[in-house]
Coordinates of C-alpha atoms in Angstrom, one line a residue:
Chain A
M16 CA 71.0 64.3 125.7
K17 CA 74.8 64.7 125.2
N18 CA 75.9 65.1 121.4
P19 CA 78.8 62.7 120.6
M20 CA 80.0 65.3 117.8
A21 CA 80.0 68.2 120.3
L22 CA 83.9 67.7 121.5
A23 CA 85.0 67.0 118.1
S24 CA 83.3 70.1 116.7
A25 CA 84.6 72.3 119.6
C26 CA 88.2 71.1 119.0
A27 CA 87.8 71.4 115.4
L28 CA 86.9 75.1 115.7
V29 CA 89.7 75.9 117.9
L30 CA 92.1 74.2 115.6
L31 CA 90.7 75.9 112.4
V32 CA 90.6 79.4 114.0
N33 CA 94.2 79.1 115.2
A34 CA 95.3 77.9 111.8
F35 CA 93.4 80.7 110.1
I36 CA 95.1 83.4 112.3
L37 CA 98.6 81.9 112.0
A38 CA 98.1 81.8 108.0
G39 CA 97.0 85.4 108.3
V40 CA 100.1 86.2 110.1
A41 CA 102.1 84.2 107.3
V42 CA 100.3 86.2 104.7
N43 CA 101.2 89.5 106.4
R44 CA 105.0 88.6 106.9
S45 CA 105.2 87.2 103.3
G46 CA 105.6 90.7 102.0
Q47 CA 107.0 94.3 103.2
D48 CA 104.8 97.3 102.8
A49 CA 107.2 99.6 104.9
R50 CA 110.5 99.4 106.9
L51 CA 111.2 102.1 109.4
N52 CA 114.2 102.4 111.5
L53 CA 113.0 104.0 114.8
T54 CA 114.6 104.7 118.2
E55 CA 113.4 105.1 121.8
R56 CA 112.0 108.6 120.6
E57 CA 109.1 106.7 118.7
L58 CA 109.0 103.4 120.5
T59 CA 108.6 103.9 124.2
L60 CA 108.7 100.9 126.8
E61 CA 105.2 100.5 127.9
S62 CA 104.7 100.3 131.7
S63 CA 103.2 97.1 132.8
S64 CA 102.3 95.7 136.3
N65 CA 104.1 92.8 137.9
E66 CA 101.2 90.4 136.9
D67 CA 102.3 90.8 133.2
S68 CA 105.5 89.2 132.3
S69 CA 105.5 90.5 128.6
I70 CA 107.2 93.5 127.4
S71 CA 105.6 95.8 124.7
L72 CA 106.7 99.1 122.9
N73 CA 104.3 102.0 122.4
L74 CA 104.4 103.8 119.2
D75 CA 104.4 107.6 119.8
V76 CA 103.1 109.4 116.8
N77 CA 102.6 113.1 116.3
A78 CA 99.0 113.5 115.0
P79 CA 97.4 116.8 113.7
D80 CA 94.7 118.5 115.6
T81 CA 92.7 119.1 112.3
L82 CA 92.9 117.6 108.9
P83 CA 92.1 119.3 105.5
V84 CA 88.5 119.8 104.5
S85 CA 89.2 118.1 101.3
Q86 CA 90.6 115.0 102.9
L87 CA 87.5 114.6 105.3
K88 CA 85.3 115.2 102.3
A89 CA 87.0 112.5 100.3
M90 CA 86.2 110.2 103.2
G91 CA 82.5 110.9 103.1
Y92 CA 82.0 113.5 105.9
D93 CA 79.3 116.0 105.5
T94 CA 81.8 118.9 106.2
D95 CA 79.6 121.6 104.9
S96 CA 77.0 120.8 107.7
L97 CA 79.6 120.3 110.3
L98 CA 81.1 123.7 109.7
K99 CA 77.6 125.3 109.7
G100 CA 77.4 123.8 113.4
E101 CA 74.7 121.1 112.4
W102 CA 76.7 118.8 114.8
R103 CA 75.5 115.5 115.7
S104 CA 77.3 112.8 117.4
T105 CA 79.8 111.5 114.8
P106 CA 81.0 108.2 115.4
A107 CA 84.6 107.2 114.7
R108 CA 85.5 105.4 111.3
K109 CA 88.3 103.1 110.4
V110 CA 90.8 104.8 108.2
Y111 CA 94.2 104.4 106.9
V112 CA 97.2 106.7 108.2
A113 CA 100.5 107.6 106.5
L114 CA 102.9 107.8 108.9
E115 CA 106.2 109.7 107.9
M116 CA 109.5 109.2 109.6
E117 CA 111.8 112.0 109.6
G118 CA 110.5 113.7 106.6
P119 CA 109.3 117.2 105.6
A120 CA 106.7 117.2 108.6
W121 CA 109.5 116.7 111.1
R122 CA 111.6 119.2 109.6
K123 CA 109.0 121.7 109.7
W124 CA 108.3 120.9 113.4
L125 CA 112.0 121.3 114.0
A126 CA 111.9 124.7 112.4
D127 CA 108.9 126.0 114.3
Q128 CA 110.6 124.8 117.6
Q129 CA 113.9 126.6 116.9
T130 CA 111.7 129.7 116.0
Q131 CA 109.8 129.4 119.3
L132 CA 113.0 129.0 121.2
A133 CA 114.4 132.1 119.6
L134 CA 111.4 134.0 120.6
Y135 CA 111.6 132.5 124.3
R136 CA 115.2 133.8 124.6
K137 CA 114.5 137.2 123.2
K138 CA 111.7 137.5 125.8
L139 CA 114.1 136.4 128.5
Q140 CA 116.8 139.0 127.5
A141 CA 114.0 141.8 127.7
L142 CA 112.8 140.4 131.3
Q143 CA 116.5 140.4 132.6
S144 CA 116.6 144.1 132.9
R145 CA 113.1 144.4 134.4
P146 CA 113.0 144.5 138.2
G147 CA 110.2 142.3 139.9
A148 CA 109.8 140.0 136.8
K149 CA 111.4 137.0 138.6
S150 CA 108.3 134.7 138.2
D151 CA 108.0 135.6 134.6
R152 CA 111.7 134.9 133.9
K153 CA 111.0 131.5 135.8
I154 CA 108.2 130.7 133.4
I155 CA 110.1 131.7 130.4
L156 CA 113.1 129.5 131.5
D157 CA 110.8 126.5 132.0
E158 CA 109.5 127.0 128.5
I159 CA 112.9 127.2 127.2
K160 CA 113.9 123.8 128.9
D161 CA 110.6 122.1 127.9
T162 CA 111.2 123.3 124.2
E163 CA 114.9 122.1 124.4
D164 CA 114.0 118.8 126.1
G165 CA 111.4 118.1 123.3
L166 CA 114.1 118.6 120.7
T167 CA 115.8 115.4 122.0
T168 CA 112.8 113.3 123.1
N169 CA 110.0 114.2 120.6
S170 CA 109.1 111.3 118.3
R171 CA 110.1 112.0 114.7
L172 CA 107.0 110.1 113.6
F173 CA 104.0 112.3 112.0
T174 CA 100.8 111.8 110.7
V175 CA 100.7 113.4 107.2
E176 CA 97.6 112.1 105.4
V177 CA 94.6 110.1 106.1
G178 CA 92.2 108.3 103.9
L179 CA 90.0 105.1 103.2
D180 CA 92.3 103.5 100.5
P181 CA 95.6 102.2 101.5
T182 CA 96.7 101.8 97.8
A183 CA 96.0 105.5 97.1
L184 CA 98.0 106.6 100.2
R185 CA 100.9 104.5 99.2
A186 CA 100.7 105.7 95.7
A187 CA 100.8 109.6 97.3
H188 CA 103.7 108.4 99.6
P189 CA 105.9 105.7 97.7
D190 CA 108.9 105.9 99.8
R191 CA 108.7 102.6 102.0
N192 CA 111.7 103.3 103.9
Q193 CA 110.3 106.6 105.1
C194 CA 106.5 106.1 105.2
A195 CA 104.3 103.5 106.5
I196 CA 100.5 103.1 105.7
V197 CA 98.8 101.7 108.9
P198 CA 95.1 101.1 109.9
G199 CA 93.7 103.8 112.2
R200 CA 90.7 105.2 113.8
L201 CA 89.4 108.9 113.1
E202 CA 87.2 110.8 115.4
L203 CA 85.8 114.3 114.7
Y204 CA 84.9 117.1 117.2
S205 CA 83.5 120.6 117.0
T206 CA 86.2 123.3 118.0
T207 CA 87.2 126.8 117.1
D208 CA 90.7 128.2 115.6
S209 CA 92.6 131.0 116.9
N210 CA 90.4 133.4 115.2
N211 CA 87.4 131.9 117.0
K212 CA 86.1 130.6 113.8
R213 CA 84.3 127.2 113.9
T214 CA 86.4 124.3 112.6
I215 CA 86.6 120.5 112.6
G216 CA 88.9 119.0 115.0
T217 CA 90.3 115.5 114.5
S218 CA 91.6 112.8 116.6
V219 CA 93.7 110.1 115.0
Y220 CA 94.4 106.8 116.7
L221 CA 96.4 103.9 115.5
L222 CA 94.8 100.3 115.8
S223 CA 98.0 98.6 116.3
N224 CA 100.3 100.9 118.2
T225 CA 101.6 98.6 120.8
L226 CA 104.2 96.3 119.4
H227 CA 104.9 92.9 121.2
V228 CA 108.7 92.3 121.9
G229 CA 110.0 88.7 121.1
R230 CA 111.5 86.7 124.1
D231 CA 115.2 87.2 122.7
W232 CA 115.2 91.1 123.6
Y233 CA 113.6 90.5 127.1
P234 CA 116.8 90.5 129.2
F235 CA 117.7 93.8 127.4
F236 CA 114.3 95.7 127.9
R237 CA 113.8 94.4 131.4
R238 CA 116.6 96.2 132.6
M239 CA 115.0 99.4 131.6
K240 CA 111.5 98.7 133.1
G241 CA 110.3 101.4 135.2
T242 CA 112.0 104.0 133.2
S243 CA 110.8 106.5 130.6
K244 CA 111.6 109.5 128.5
N245 CA 108.9 111.4 130.3
K246 CA 110.6 114.5 131.8
W247 CA 108.9 114.0 135.2
S248 CA 110.5 110.7 135.6
R249 CA 113.9 112.4 135.0
L250 CA 113.5 115.1 137.7
D251 CA 116.7 115.5 139.6
G252 CA 116.1 118.2 142.4
S253 CA 115.0 121.1 140.5
Q254 CA 116.5 120.1 137.0
F255 CA 115.7 117.4 134.6
K256 CA 118.4 114.9 133.6
P257 CA 118.9 115.0 130.0
W258 CA 117.5 111.9 127.9
I259 CA 119.6 109.7 125.8
N260 CA 117.9 107.3 123.5
R261 CA 119.2 103.9 124.4
Y262 CA 118.1 101.6 121.5
R263 CA 117.2 101.3 117.9
V264 CA 114.3 99.0 116.7
Q265 CA 113.6 98.2 113.1
V266 CA 109.9 97.8 112.4
I267 CA 108.5 96.2 109.3
Y268 CA 104.9 96.5 108.0
G269 CA 103.6 93.6 106.1
K270 CA 101.2 92.9 103.3
K271 CA 98.2 93.5 105.7
H272 CA 99.9 96.8 107.3
E273 CA 100.3 94.8 110.6
P274 CA 103.8 95.5 112.0
W275 CA 106.4 93.3 113.6
I276 CA 109.9 94.0 115.4
A277 CA 112.5 92.8 113.0
K278 CA 115.6 93.9 115.0
C279 CA 116.4 95.7 118.2
E280 CA 120.0 96.9 119.2
P281 CA 121.3 99.2 121.8
I282 CA 122.7 102.6 120.7
P283 CA 126.3 102.6 121.5
G284 CA 127.3 104.9 124.5
S285 CA 124.1 104.8 126.0
S286 CA 123.2 102.7 129.2
P287 CA 120.0 101.4 130.4
R288 CA 119.0 103.6 133.5
Chain B
M26 CA 48.4 64.0 125.4
N27 CA 49.7 60.5 125.2
P28 CA 47.4 57.6 124.4
P29 CA 46.7 55.3 127.4
G30 CA 49.3 52.7 128.3
K31 CA 51.9 54.6 126.3
K32 CA 54.6 56.0 128.7
S33 CA 56.8 58.8 127.3
G34 CA 58.9 60.3 129.9
P35 CA 60.6 63.6 130.7
R36 CA 63.3 64.4 128.2
N37 CA 65.8 66.4 130.3
Q38 CA 66.2 67.7 133.9
Q39 CA 63.6 70.7 133.4
E40 CA 60.8 68.4 132.5
A41 CA 61.6 65.8 135.1
Q42 CA 61.6 68.7 137.7
R43 CA 58.5 70.0 136.5
E44 CA 57.0 66.3 136.8
V45 CA 58.2 65.7 140.3
D46 CA 56.8 69.2 141.4
R47 CA 53.5 68.3 139.9
L48 CA 53.3 64.7 141.5
L49 CA 54.4 66.1 145.0
L50 CA 51.9 68.9 144.8
F51 CA 49.1 66.6 143.7
S52 CA 50.0 64.2 146.5
G53 CA 50.1 66.9 149.1
M54 CA 46.6 68.5 147.8
M55 CA 45.0 65.0 148.1
E56 CA 46.3 64.9 151.7
E57 CA 44.9 68.2 152.5
L58 CA 41.6 67.7 150.9
T59 CA 41.2 64.4 152.7
R60 CA 41.9 66.0 155.9
R61 CA 39.3 68.7 155.3
K62 CA 37.1 66.0 154.6
V63 CA 36.3 67.2 151.0
F64 CA 36.4 63.6 149.8
A65 CA 37.9 60.3 151.0
L66 CA 39.5 57.7 148.8
P67 CA 39.2 54.1 149.5
S68 CA 42.3 52.8 151.3
T69 CA 43.3 50.5 148.5
Q70 CA 43.2 53.4 145.9
K71 CA 45.1 55.7 148.5
K72 CA 47.8 53.1 148.8
K73 CA 48.0 52.6 145.1
L74 CA 48.2 56.4 144.7
G75 CA 50.9 56.7 147.4
N76 CA 53.0 54.2 145.8
Y77 CA 52.6 55.4 142.4
V78 CA 54.0 58.9 143.4
D79 CA 56.8 57.4 145.4
Q80 CA 57.8 55.1 142.9
E81 CA 57.7 57.8 140.0
V82 CA 59.7 60.4 142.1
A83 CA 62.4 57.9 143.0
R84 CA 62.5 56.8 139.1
L85 CA 62.9 60.5 138.1
K86 CA 65.3 61.0 140.8
G87 CA 67.4 58.1 139.8
L88 CA 67.4 59.2 136.1
F89 CA 67.7 63.1 136.7
E90 CA 69.2 65.5 139.4
V91 CA 65.7 66.6 140.8
D92 CA 64.8 68.3 143.9
T93 CA 62.0 66.8 146.0
N94 CA 61.6 69.7 148.7
F95 CA 62.0 73.5 149.1
S96 CA 65.3 73.1 151.0
S97 CA 67.1 71.0 148.2
K98 CA 65.6 73.7 145.6
R99 CA 67.2 76.4 147.4
L100 CA 70.6 74.5 147.6
S101 CA 70.5 73.9 143.9
L102 CA 70.1 77.5 143.3
G103 CA 73.2 78.1 145.4
M104 CA 75.1 75.5 143.5
R105 CA 74.3 77.2 140.3
I106 CA 75.4 80.4 141.7
T107 CA 78.7 78.8 143.2
T108 CA 79.3 77.1 139.6
F109 CA 79.0 80.6 138.0
L110 CA 81.3 82.3 140.7
G111 CA 83.7 79.3 140.7
G112 CA 83.9 79.4 136.9
A113 CA 84.6 83.1 136.8
A114 CA 87.4 82.8 139.4
F115 CA 89.2 79.8 137.3
C116 CA 88.8 81.9 134.3
A117 CA 90.4 84.9 135.9
G118 CA 93.0 82.6 137.4
I119 CA 93.8 81.3 134.0
Y120 CA 94.2 84.6 132.5
Y121 CA 96.6 85.8 135.1
L122 CA 98.6 82.8 135.1
F123 CA 99.1 82.9 131.5
L124 CA 100.1 86.7 131.8
R125 CA 102.7 85.7 134.4
V126 CA 104.3 82.9 132.4
W127 CA 104.0 83.8 128.8
A128 CA 107.0 85.7 128.6
Y129 CA 109.1 82.6 129.5
L130 CA 107.7 80.7 126.6
D131 CA 108.8 81.0 123.0
T132 CA 106.2 81.8 120.5
P133 CA 105.5 78.1 119.2
A134 CA 105.2 77.2 122.9
Q135 CA 102.8 79.9 123.5
V136 CA 100.5 78.8 120.4
A137 CA 100.8 75.4 121.6
V138 CA 99.7 76.1 125.3
L139 CA 96.9 78.3 124.3
T140 CA 95.4 75.8 121.7
L141 CA 95.8 72.8 123.8
G142 CA 94.6 74.6 127.0
T143 CA 91.4 75.1 125.3
I144 CA 91.1 71.8 123.8
L145 CA 91.9 70.2 127.2
A146 CA 89.4 72.2 129.2
A147 CA 86.6 71.2 126.5
W148 CA 87.8 67.4 126.8
A149 CA 87.4 67.9 130.6
A150 CA 84.0 69.2 130.3
D151 CA 83.0 66.4 128.0
K152 CA 84.2 64.0 130.5
A153 CA 82.4 65.5 133.4
A154 CA 79.3 65.6 131.5
K155 CA 79.2 62.0 130.8
L156 CA 80.0 61.1 134.6
E157 CA 77.6 63.7 136.2
R158 CA 73.9 64.2 135.5
S159 CA 73.5 67.6 136.9
L160 CA 76.2 69.2 134.9
Y161 CA 77.6 71.6 137.7
Y162 CA 81.1 70.5 137.1
A163 CA 80.8 70.1 133.4
S164 CA 79.3 73.7 133.2
L165 CA 82.2 75.1 135.4
L166 CA 84.6 73.2 133.0
G167 CA 82.8 74.4 130.1
L168 CA 83.2 78.0 131.3
V169 CA 87.0 77.4 131.8
A170 CA 87.3 76.2 128.2
F171 CA 85.2 79.2 127.1
A172 CA 87.7 81.2 129.1
C173 CA 90.7 79.6 127.6
F174 CA 89.5 80.2 124.0
V175 CA 89.0 83.9 124.8
V176 CA 92.4 84.1 126.2
N177 CA 93.6 82.2 123.1
L178 CA 92.7 84.8 120.6
V179 CA 93.5 87.7 122.6
V180 CA 97.0 86.6 123.3
L181 CA 97.6 85.6 119.7
G182 CA 96.5 89.1 118.6
A183 CA 98.7 90.8 121.1
T184 CA 101.7 88.5 120.1
F185 CA 101.5 89.0 116.5
N186 CA 100.2 92.6 116.6
I187 CA 97.1 91.8 114.6
T188 CA 94.6 94.6 113.9
P189 CA 91.4 94.0 116.3
S190 CA 88.5 92.5 114.5
P191 CA 84.9 91.7 115.5
N192 CA 85.3 88.2 114.2
S193 CA 86.5 87.1 117.5
F194 CA 83.2 87.6 118.9
L195 CA 81.8 85.2 116.2
V196 CA 84.0 82.6 116.9
W197 CA 83.6 82.8 120.6
G198 CA 79.9 82.8 120.1
L199 CA 80.1 79.6 117.9
F200 CA 82.2 77.9 120.6
G201 CA 79.9 78.8 123.4
M202 CA 76.9 77.6 121.3
I203 CA 78.6 74.2 120.5
L204 CA 79.3 73.4 124.1
A205 CA 75.9 74.7 125.0
Y206 CA 73.9 72.6 122.6
G207 CA 76.2 69.8 122.6
Y208 CA 75.9 69.2 126.6
G209 CA 72.7 71.2 127.4
M210 CA 74.8 73.9 129.4
R211 CA 72.7 77.1 129.8
L212 CA 75.6 79.0 131.2
L213 CA 77.5 78.5 128.0
L214 CA 74.5 79.4 126.0
L215 CA 74.3 82.8 127.8
A216 CA 78.0 83.4 127.2
G217 CA 77.5 82.3 123.4
L218 CA 74.4 84.5 123.1
L219 CA 76.3 87.5 124.5
S220 CA 79.1 87.3 122.2
L221 CA 76.9 86.7 119.1
L222 CA 75.0 89.7 120.3
G223 CA 78.3 91.7 120.2
F224 CA 79.3 90.5 116.9
L225 CA 75.9 91.0 115.3
S226 CA 75.8 94.8 116.8
M227 CA 79.2 95.4 115.8
E228 CA 78.9 94.2 112.2
A229 CA 75.6 96.1 111.9
G230 CA 77.7 99.4 112.9
T231 CA 80.5 98.3 110.4
V232 CA 78.0 98.1 107.6
C233 CA 76.5 101.5 108.4
G234 CA 80.2 103.1 108.1
I235 CA 81.3 103.3 111.7
Y236 CA 84.4 101.8 113.5
W237 CA 83.3 98.4 114.9
L238 CA 84.4 99.2 118.4
D239 CA 82.3 102.2 118.6
F240 CA 79.1 100.2 117.9
G241 CA 77.7 101.5 121.2
E242 CA 77.5 105.1 119.8
R243 CA 74.4 103.9 117.9
P244 CA 72.0 102.0 120.1
E245 CA 70.1 101.0 116.7
N246 CA 72.6 98.3 116.4
F247 CA 71.4 96.7 119.3
I248 CA 68.0 96.6 118.3
M249 CA 68.7 94.8 115.0
A250 CA 71.0 92.2 116.7
G251 CA 68.4 91.7 119.6
A252 CA 65.6 91.4 117.4
L253 CA 67.4 88.6 115.3
L254 CA 68.0 86.6 118.3
F255 CA 64.7 87.0 119.9
S256 CA 63.2 85.6 116.7
V257 CA 65.4 82.5 116.7
P258 CA 63.3 80.3 119.0
L259 CA 60.3 81.4 116.8
V260 CA 61.8 79.6 113.9
L261 CA 64.0 76.8 115.5
K262 CA 61.8 75.0 118.1
H263 CA 63.9 73.3 121.0
P264 CA 61.8 70.2 121.8
D265 CA 64.9 68.5 123.6
K266 CA 66.1 71.8 125.4
P267 CA 62.9 73.5 126.8
G268 CA 65.1 75.8 128.9
F269 CA 67.1 77.3 125.9
P270 CA 64.5 79.6 124.4
V271 CA 64.1 81.8 127.5
F272 CA 67.7 82.8 127.0
Y273 CA 67.2 83.9 123.6
R274 CA 64.2 85.8 124.6
L275 CA 66.1 87.5 127.6
V276 CA 69.0 88.6 125.6
G277 CA 67.1 89.7 122.7
L278 CA 64.3 91.5 124.5
L279 CA 66.8 93.3 127.0
S280 CA 68.8 94.3 123.9
V281 CA 65.9 95.5 122.0
L282 CA 64.3 97.6 124.9
G283 CA 67.4 98.7 126.5
A284 CA 68.4 100.3 123.1
V285 CA 65.0 101.8 122.6
L286 CA 65.2 103.4 126.2
A287 CA 68.7 104.7 125.6
L288 CA 67.3 106.4 122.3
A289 CA 64.3 107.8 123.9
H290 CA 66.7 109.9 125.9
W291 CA 69.6 110.5 123.4
G292 CA 68.1 111.2 120.1
D293 CA 71.6 112.2 118.8
G294 CA 72.7 108.8 118.9
S295 CA 70.3 107.6 116.1
Y296 CA 71.4 106.9 112.6
L297 CA 68.3 108.9 111.4
R298 CA 69.2 112.6 110.8
W299 CA 65.9 114.2 111.9
N300 CA 65.1 116.5 114.6
T301 CA 66.5 115.3 117.9
K302 CA 63.1 116.0 119.9
T303 CA 61.0 114.2 117.2
L304 CA 63.3 111.1 117.6
E305 CA 63.2 111.0 121.2
D306 CA 59.5 111.3 121.2
G307 CA 59.2 108.7 118.4
Y308 CA 61.6 106.2 120.4
Q309 CA 59.6 106.9 123.5
L310 CA 56.3 105.7 121.7
L311 CA 58.1 102.9 120.3
G312 CA 59.2 101.9 123.8
F313 CA 55.7 101.8 125.1
L314 CA 54.4 100.0 122.1
A315 CA 57.3 97.4 122.1
S316 CA 57.1 96.8 126.0
G317 CA 53.2 96.6 125.7
L318 CA 53.8 94.1 122.9
A319 CA 56.0 92.0 125.0
I320 CA 53.5 91.9 127.8
W321 CA 50.8 90.6 125.5
H322 CA 52.9 88.2 123.7
G323 CA 54.5 86.7 127.0
I324 CA 50.9 86.3 128.4
K325 CA 49.6 84.7 125.3
R326 CA 52.6 82.3 124.9
E327 CA 53.1 81.6 128.8
H328 CA 56.5 83.3 128.8
S329 CA 56.8 85.0 132.1
E330 CA 60.2 86.2 131.5
E331 CA 58.9 88.1 128.5
T332 CA 55.9 89.4 130.4
N333 CA 58.0 90.5 133.3
I334 CA 60.8 92.5 131.2
G335 CA 58.0 94.1 129.2
A336 CA 56.2 95.2 132.4
A337 CA 59.4 96.4 134.0
F338 CA 60.3 98.5 130.9
F339 CA 56.8 99.8 130.5
A340 CA 57.1 101.0 134.1
I341 CA 60.5 102.6 133.3
F342 CA 59.4 104.4 130.2
L343 CA 56.2 105.7 132.0
Y344 CA 58.2 106.9 135.0
T345 CA 60.7 108.6 132.9
K346 CA 57.9 110.4 130.9
F347 CA 56.5 111.6 134.2
Y348 CA 59.9 112.8 135.2
D349 CA 60.1 114.6 131.7
W350 CA 56.5 116.1 132.3
W351 CA 56.6 117.3 135.9
W352 CA 60.0 117.2 137.7
D353 CA 61.0 120.8 136.8
W354 CA 57.7 122.5 137.9
M355 CA 56.1 120.2 140.3
P356 CA 56.9 120.5 144.1
K357 CA 59.0 117.3 144.7
Y358 CA 56.7 116.0 147.4
L359 CA 53.7 116.2 145.1
F360 CA 55.7 114.6 142.3
F361 CA 56.6 111.6 144.2
L362 CA 53.0 111.3 145.7
V363 CA 51.3 111.5 142.2
V364 CA 54.0 108.8 141.0
G365 CA 53.0 106.6 143.8
A366 CA 49.3 107.1 143.2
L367 CA 49.6 106.3 139.6
S368 CA 51.5 103.2 140.4
V369 CA 48.5 102.2 142.5
V370 CA 46.2 102.6 139.6
L371 CA 48.5 100.7 137.3
L372 CA 48.5 97.7 139.9
F373 CA 44.7 97.8 139.9
L374 CA 44.7 97.9 136.1
M375 CA 47.2 95.0 135.8
K376 CA 45.2 92.9 138.4
R377 CA 42.1 93.4 136.5
L378 CA 43.9 92.4 133.3
R379 CA 45.1 89.2 135.2
R380 CA 41.5 88.3 136.4
L381 CA 40.5 88.7 132.8
F382 CA 43.2 86.2 131.7
Q383 CA 42.1 83.9 134.4
E384 CA 38.6 84.0 133.4
E385 CA 39.5 83.2 129.7
R386 CA 41.7 80.1 130.6
P387 CA 39.6 77.1 131.7

């Protein structure tokens, strides 16, 4: 027997759910938790098949391999047992991640890279006078090229803290133009450090790391489809073509820590490849 | 049993099909017994019986889409499979069509197309259900409506960069259940139940502190969700929809026994922080008990799907136990011969059990 209310109930559910989702979007966009100015270094064009006409940008974040034990303890992990080797399958948890743009973490990374470059150049100089060290020199040269390339392409966005309470994270990182608090997922795994001592490795993933691009900017991004900052896509003979960032994007994180793209513009002097 | 003279016909297609099958079987047996000279009905009564069977079958065929022979039954099964495959193909087509065109629509148009598309498909399913008794086209369109609703939420989530949530599974499940109960569509019931199973398992994981998408890392989430769904028809009777409780039992039992089987070999996946070997042994024992209970309950309540699933899982638990005990040290030929011999013993025991139940029932 057919229920005469079935169609009305189904339609009402569809309309209610859509209204609820759109209301949630309106709530999120009614306030701003953070506003970050990013470039192609941090937001790369997502590759998509011909079946998908939409365009999205992927957020590229530098996340640490380990987190301080105090942060893990604060999130309720039994770090003592984990460090003793009483390792059981530990499922991932929802967390909040503090993302810092061009802050102290970025400057430290830059300094580390410059130090590494200096070391490589010193090694190369030592190998110049050594006969039969051609392959070693090539390896060092490749490392130097990789490091120099990374200085112009690596994302300036770093994960600086992870926690369960976004309010506490915001209090610890109050600059809303430099730091965004975003929802993420934290996984732990057993590993050893450079001294072969047991430690806890961490993998931090963002829950919204793909940003949908509005229709207005499709012509601009469509010209760039098929290109990326990945160095192997810039291979020209035995050399890598240098990378120039082509666009700036302003991303706003709302009250519910969900992002949207506020502005896109090309960087003057660059051209879509 | 109805009082004499009081006619109460079948309420749905399944009851009507059972009635037709019984009438045709009865008529066929009467002819066969007459041919074997076991008895002979007077010609007037034989004619009266024949007329009654023909009229009743014709009446039920007119009211419901029933099969009156083996060939049409096989064809009906083929039509059901075709409905499912056709529905799945339409769903995939709608998804890829929308992926192709959505970039050319602005955001308000995208929202309108997604919402109206779902409503239109549900309206078409409603119309088809009113025009067609067998519900093949209505089920196909209902499946399309369900797929449209899934695409609706997925695309909205991607467009507005919404943090994913398990609540989508709840609303998909509710949508499927509304169409299933509204029109008697079992395919939509299955889609709704699977969505609700997903939601309940994910919520169980979230309550226990894990990220909802990783709910599979703790199979106990499925035990809780599956047990809940299995118990629904025990509480909510379905007099108008006799085919529905089967799906609750199927989804619930497979979920529970599947999870117990996983934990019987992966103790690390348990929420309990006990010794891994103790957990695996415990879940293996629970697996034997649960599947044995399903066999017993299925026989008692005449739920063949429950009995069959229970028997299948009992065999799986038994054979995996044999593997644990003997595989490493026993010569392989001997292992398989022993397992084969034990299967024969198991068959013998099940036949004795079946004879016992047949003797109990008049």
